[in-house]
Amino acid sequence: MKKLKFSLIFGYAFLYLPILVLIAYSFNDSDRVMLFTHFSTRWYAALWQDAELIGAALLSFKIAAISASFSVLIGLCAGMVLHRYSQFRGRTLFVGLLAVPIILPEIILGLCLLLLFIASHDLLGLPSIRGSLTISIAHITLALGYVTIIILASLNRNLQELDEAAADLGASAFTIFWRITLPLLRPALASGWLLSFMLSLDDLIVASFVSGPGAKTLPMLIFSKIRFGVNPEINAVSSLLILVTILILSIYLLFVRKKAK
Amino acid sequence: MKKPLSNKINWFKGVLLGVPSLWLAVFLFLPLMLILKMSFAEAILAQPPFTALLNWGEGLLPELNISFFSYALLIEDNYYIGALLQSLTLATIATSCTLLIALPMVLAMIKMPNKWQNIFLILVILPFWTSFLIRVYSWKILLRNDGFINQILLYFGLINDPLPMLYSQFAVLIGIVYSYLPFMILPLFAGLKKLDYALVEAAEDLGAKPLTIFFRVILPLIYPSIIAGIILVFIPATGEFVIPDLLGGSDSLLIGKLIWIEFFNNRDWPTASAIALILLILFALPLLILNKFTRKSQKWQDLV
Amino acid sequence: MSEAQVNIAADRKPWAQKTETPFIQIKNISKKYDGITVLDDVSIDIYKGEFFGLLGGSGSGKTTLLRVLAGFEQPDQGDIIINGTSILNLAANRRPINMMFQSYALFPHMNVRKNISFGLEQEKLSKAEIAERVAHYIHLVQLDDFANRKPQQLSGGQRQRVALARCLIKQPEFILLDEPMAALDNKLREQTQFELVALQEQLGLTMMVVTHDQKEAMALSTRIGVMQAGKIEQIGEPQQIYNQPKNHFVANFIGAANFFSARIKAINVESQPIAIDTEFGTAHAILNRFSNTKIGQKMEFAIRPEYINMHPRGTEVKLADDMLQAKARVEDVAFRGENSVYRLKLNSGQTCMVSSAQADISWDQEISISWQVKHMMFLMD
């Protein structure tokens, strides 16, 4: 029993120490990153002056919102199809392809999609420039499998009989979808959207492959800055991102999960 | 006469099936085929930097231009096989470490009252949702020669000179374990949560000791969750690029980093594609076999 | 709802009259899943105003039959005809049939009123009409005070009434109830059974209830169909099923029964009773429901525990001609409240159960038992 408790303390210390140290250093006044001198918020102030950083952050949030919305829409279709039609031709291939981005290392997915965009540019002239569009497409593909699983799990949990009850009462397939399925799926859709949003916001590798010279997402920018050392401004950005994560997660837990129960 | 319903249903089904199918076909199936095609090309100094698969020669039919150059290179050059072995070894060690840390944590969590369980679970999910890049970066601050850990150790006089920890395989290992620990905890917790705790109590009641209970009751019932956790850690760990790049030294040549280097630095797209393809097959095969085994219980789906 | 004019099928017994045409005809329905036969040539005729009980154990195919009727499953063979028209090609949402699900399947995101009005909204009626009918049905199932609650905020009995109202409001030709009482506790169940029958008769509804509970089937139904392994074993009024089971399965499934072997001894050609040899003596019975009787044929008879009389030794009355008797010893007694169940060991070695309210018999007592020949149920499988 005691050993188990110890493992818990160790585990959580391991999980949280790096993050807490990072946040602490973001308030360090010193230019020499590692020596803690005074408490200061100067690095946060400096962020507002950094147009490149702000641009990258805005781009990332834009891409994340777009790709989350589309992956939920497409994932909803995929989940419905898997739930309603237990047999159709190519179901195995369909499921397999959905699972590919989940099990595939991101680096391979990035490579695959870049080859596609290059080939289609050569053949069709589309996409004319690689940037937010190609990154969004890649992120939708990346998140689609996860979103489908979340939606399918929610559908399977309790919707089969309610669908049948609605059909029994005379509702058409579309009415069932609109009045029964969709309202009951709301928590799953919110979860899927949020997961997809975070996946997109977090992704460095796929974006690095499919992006062009014009577009640099926040992770790409952070990566280029931390590759060869530590950077006090990045400490501040990181702390802010952690704060954003905590906020989003709290909102999710308070509103979506509570309501679902 | 009422309209036949079947037309309406088919229209609805068509949209539901058509949209995701089209997406998967264009943005997954096609790219996978392209990578296959690319791996049979040869790198050249040109734009695009590879030879074409089909050559429209003088005859009516195009000439096929298949090159096994990339694959030959991968087999003959120990550099690539070494990187693969290094990646697999590291991923194995890292996966074992995450399992060894996660399992006792989850066992401790499951005994708590529900309210506490939820709080601890949220505390696992929080870093899981925090930017991966930032989490890896934070270890840079901890592990540097003038970093947090060395400063603490120096301050307490435990060491006289800073320990060189950053830019080593050790740092990469810590980075991987740290980054993927939540991927192990979450499926394990889900599996244990579904386990009827009365079974553990029944075993206790029948006189079993804690270790016996673990090995003979808990483990056989939650092994699908353990396998799910292992897969979720092992596969991304093998293909990992960011962690070795940020925390590893020049000696750490992992397969994920190799793809990056071949593609971006050497502009050898066919070889990068061939490595990616081999990696893909390496991961897909065990998963397919596993899927056959666990399909009946459908546990794999519940866990992710 | 002209209650005064409603023909109550339970009183008229339309199935017993040759001139009546059935309202719903289930014709030779068969269905297989992965090569396993779930429904095997099932045919049932149901008359208007009937409350038909479909009784069977788990895996007997009763739920599949219900789903075929509701339109959630297509049968491989057979037809379903309502009022002379086949409904097999109608999708579930076009059939004049409504179903009450075992779990009730109430929409958790809608309150009671919305749940009940959902079906009417699909019929494109005016808002005023919908509101009026919904109010009427909410009142009918006594949920006036709960109309704005969500299903999660209701008790089991209230949920069941919402589910029922949701069905009834569509005024379907045929209502299917899937284990309607399964989620209720014992006391509530009995009360609800009476209410359900009262409602069915008052509104003149045609209903089919699927249940595994024989008491429920008997209490609710005008007629019962007993199912086993995808087949209908017997259809009949509850008393008929209980007192004249067709075969060993039905006799055993409905109520308790003691089984003994028997043999045909003699057949009188001029439709006189057949003499049947049993180990307790010869019984004379008319067995014209069996077509293939012949001398020497082995058969079986069953007797219900409550039809056996017990007499302490020495108090035996002189047996009438139409009675048989045996000697036995009491092995065990289980007190059941309104009566007791006795486990007897017959001198011939078999075990026999008797249910009786007699107080003068207890353990280890040597007794005689007797029963009337008319209570012997002869079975041939």
Tab-separated table of N, CA, C and O in Angstrom, chain B residues 44-81:
chain	number	residue	atom	x	y	z
B	44	ILE	N	17.670	12.108	-57.910
B	44	ILE	CA	18.539	12.800	-58.864
B	44	ILE	C	18.628	14.268	-58.470
B	44	ILE	O	17.782	14.767	-57.709
B	45	LEU	N	19.605	14.917	-58.958
B	45	LEU	CA	19.724	16.349	-58.689
B	45	LEU	C	18.902	17.091	-59.716
B	45	LEU	O	19.368	17.423	-60.796
B	46	ALA	N	17.646	17.300	-59.361
B	46	ALA	CA	16.775	17.978	-60.321
B	46	ALA	C	15.556	18.468	-59.568
B	46	ALA	O	15.462	18.327	-58.357
B	47	GLN	N	14.660	19.035	-60.289
B	47	GLN	CA	13.404	19.454	-59.685
B	47	GLN	C	12.284	18.839	-60.478
B	47	GLN	O	12.131	19.142	-61.652
B	48	PRO	N	11.481	17.934	-59.971
B	48	PRO	CA	11.554	17.318	-58.636
B	48	PRO	C	12.742	16.346	-58.517
B	48	PRO	O	13.188	15.826	-59.550
B	49	PRO	N	13.203	16.097	-57.306
B	49	PRO	CA	14.470	15.380	-57.144
B	49	PRO	C	14.337	13.865	-57.194
B	49	PRO	O	14.849	13.174	-56.337
B	50	PHE	N	13.604	13.346	-58.190
B	50	PHE	CA	13.510	11.892	-58.304
B	50	PHE	C	13.161	11.526	-59.733
B	50	PHE	O	12.623	12.353	-60.484
B	51	THR	N	13.440	10.281	-60.091
B	51	THR	CA	13.129	9.834	-61.449
B	51	THR	C	11.656	9.445	-61.543
B	51	THR	O	11.036	9.084	-60.554
B	52	ALA	N	11.133	9.546	-62.733
B	52	ALA	CA	9.725	9.208	-62.920
B	52	ALA	C	9.550	7.702	-63.005
B	52	ALA	O	10.444	6.979	-63.442
B	53	LEU	N	8.396	7.236	-62.557
B	53	LEU	CA	8.133	5.807	-62.571
B	53	LEU	C	7.780	5.330	-63.969
B	53	LEU	O	8.136	4.239	-64.382
B	54	LEU	N	7.055	6.166	-64.710
B	54	LEU	CA	6.653	5.802	-66.056
B	54	LEU	C	7.364	6.707	-67.066
B	54	LEU	O	7.353	7.927	-66.930
B	55	ASN	N	7.990	6.098	-68.032
B	55	ASN	CA	8.620	6.892	-69.085
B	55	ASN	C	7.873	6.683	-70.382
B	55	ASN	O	7.686	5.553	-70.831
B	56	TRP	N	7.432	7.764	-71.005
B	56	TRP	CA	6.766	7.633	-72.294
B	56	TRP	C	7.840	7.550	-73.362
B	56	TRP	O	8.357	8.542	-73.824
B	57	GLY	N	8.180	6.323	-73.704
B	57	GLY	CA	9.246	6.124	-74.687
B	57	GLY	C	8.703	6.195	-76.096
B	57	GLY	O	7.726	6.895	-76.370
B	58	GLU	N	9.313	5.442	-76.994
B	58	GLU	CA	8.912	5.511	-78.396
B	58	GLU	C	7.714	4.631	-78.687
B	58	GLU	O	6.939	4.913	-79.588
B	59	GLY	N	7.579	3.556	-77.929
B	59	GLY	CA	6.474	2.622	-78.175
B	59	GLY	C	5.152	3.204	-77.721
B	59	GLY	O	5.054	4.342	-77.271
B	60	LEU	N	4.123	2.376	-77.869
B	60	LEU	CA	2.803	2.817	-77.466
B	60	LEU	C	2.647	2.766	-75.948
B	60	LEU	O	1.955	3.576	-75.351
B	61	LEU	N	3.264	1.734	-75.354
B	61	LEU	CA	3.128	1.570	-73.920
B	61	LEU	C	4.270	2.270	-73.208
B	61	LEU	O	5.399	2.303	-73.692
B	62	PRO	N	3.985	2.844	-72.045
B	62	PRO	CA	5.064	3.496	-71.293
B	62	PRO	C	6.016	2.459	-70.706
B	62	PRO	O	5.631	1.329	-70.436
B	63	GLU	N	7.239	2.869	-70.560
B	63	GLU	CA	8.214	1.973	-69.933
B	63	GLU	C	8.132	2.134	-68.423
B	63	GLU	O	8.081	3.245	-67.916
B	64	LEU	N	8.140	1.001	-67.769
B	64	LEU	CA	8.180	1.043	-66.313
B	64	LEU	C	9.625	1.250	-65.884
B	64	LEU	O	10.538	0.650	-66.427
B	65	ASN	N	9.779	2.103	-64.903
B	65	ASN	CA	11.131	2.452	-64.493
B	65	ASN	C	11.260	2.214	-62.995
B	65	ASN	O	11.265	3.139	-62.200
B	66	ILE	N	11.302	0.940	-62.632
B	66	ILE	CA	11.345	0.625	-61.208
B	66	ILE	C	12.782	0.484	-60.747
B	66	ILE	O	13.582	-0.230	-61.354
B	67	SER	N	13.105	1.182	-59.669
B	67	SER	CA	14.453	1.092	-59.137
B	67	SER	C	14.409	0.577	-57.718
B	67	SER	O	13.616	1.062	-56.894
B	68	PHE	N	15.223	-0.407	-57.446
B	68	PHE	CA	15.295	-0.906	-56.078
B	68	PHE	C	16.477	-0.283	-55.340
B	68	PHE	O	16.898	-0.771	-54.312
B	69	PHE	N	16.948	0.789	-55.908
B	69	PHE	CA	18.146	1.421	-55.373
B	69	PHE	C	17.998	1.750	-53.888
B	69	PHE	O	18.860	1.434	-53.076
B	70	SER	N	16.870	2.359	-53.525
B	70	SER	CA	16.667	2.787	-52.140
B	70	SER	C	16.677	1.599	-51.189
B	70	SER	O	17.285	1.639	-50.127
B	71	TYR	N	15.946	0.546	-51.619
B	71	TYR	CA	15.863	-0.620	-50.736
B	71	TYR	C	17.225	-1.287	-50.595
B	71	TYR	O	17.595	-1.739	-49.505
B	72	ALA	N	17.949	-1.355	-51.698
B	72	ALA	CA	19.295	-1.940	-51.658
B	72	ALA	C	20.166	-1.154	-50.684
B	72	ALA	O	20.891	-1.726	-49.855
B	73	LEU	N	20.035	0.166	-50.774
B	73	LEU	CA	20.814	1.039	-49.900
B	73	LEU	C	20.506	0.740	-48.431
B	73	LEU	O	21.400	0.607	-47.597
B	74	LEU	N	19.215	0.589	-48.150
B	74	LEU	CA	18.803	0.367	-46.761
B	74	LEU	C	19.359	-0.935	-46.220
B	74	LEU	O	19.719	-1.036	-45.046
B	75	ILE	N	19.394	-1.943	-47.086
B	75	ILE	CA	19.859	-3.251	-46.626
B	75	ILE	C	21.380	-3.272	-46.506
B	75	ILE	O	21.932	-3.793	-45.544
B	76	GLU	N	22.050	-2.653	-47.487
B	76	GLU	CA	23.500	-2.774	-47.519
B	76	GLU	C	24.203	-1.867	-46.520
B	76	GLU	O	25.214	-2.227	-45.938
B	77	ASP	N	23.641	-0.696	-46.325
B	77	ASP	CA	24.318	0.262	-45.465
B	77	ASP	C	23.925	0.044	-44.009
B	77	ASP	O	22.757	0.186	-43.644
B	78	ASN	N	24.890	-0.326	-43.173
B	78	ASN	CA	24.609	-0.599	-41.766
B	78	ASN	C	24.062	0.614	-41.027
B	78	ASN	O	23.442	0.481	-39.984
B	79	TYR	N	24.323	1.762	-41.548
B	79	TYR	CA	23.867	3.020	-41.002
B	79	TYR	C	22.355	3.004	-40.742
B	79	TYR	O	21.877	3.383	-39.678
B	80	TYR	N	21.601	2.471	-41.721
B	80	TYR	CA	20.145	2.485	-41.600
B	80	TYR	C	19.658	1.421	-40.640
B	80	TYR	O	18.802	1.664	-39.797
B	81	ILE	N	20.221	0.205	-40.804
B	81	ILE	CA	19.793	-0.879	-39.915
B	81	ILE	C	20.160	-0.544	-38.479
B	81	ILE	O	19.380	-0.782	-37.546
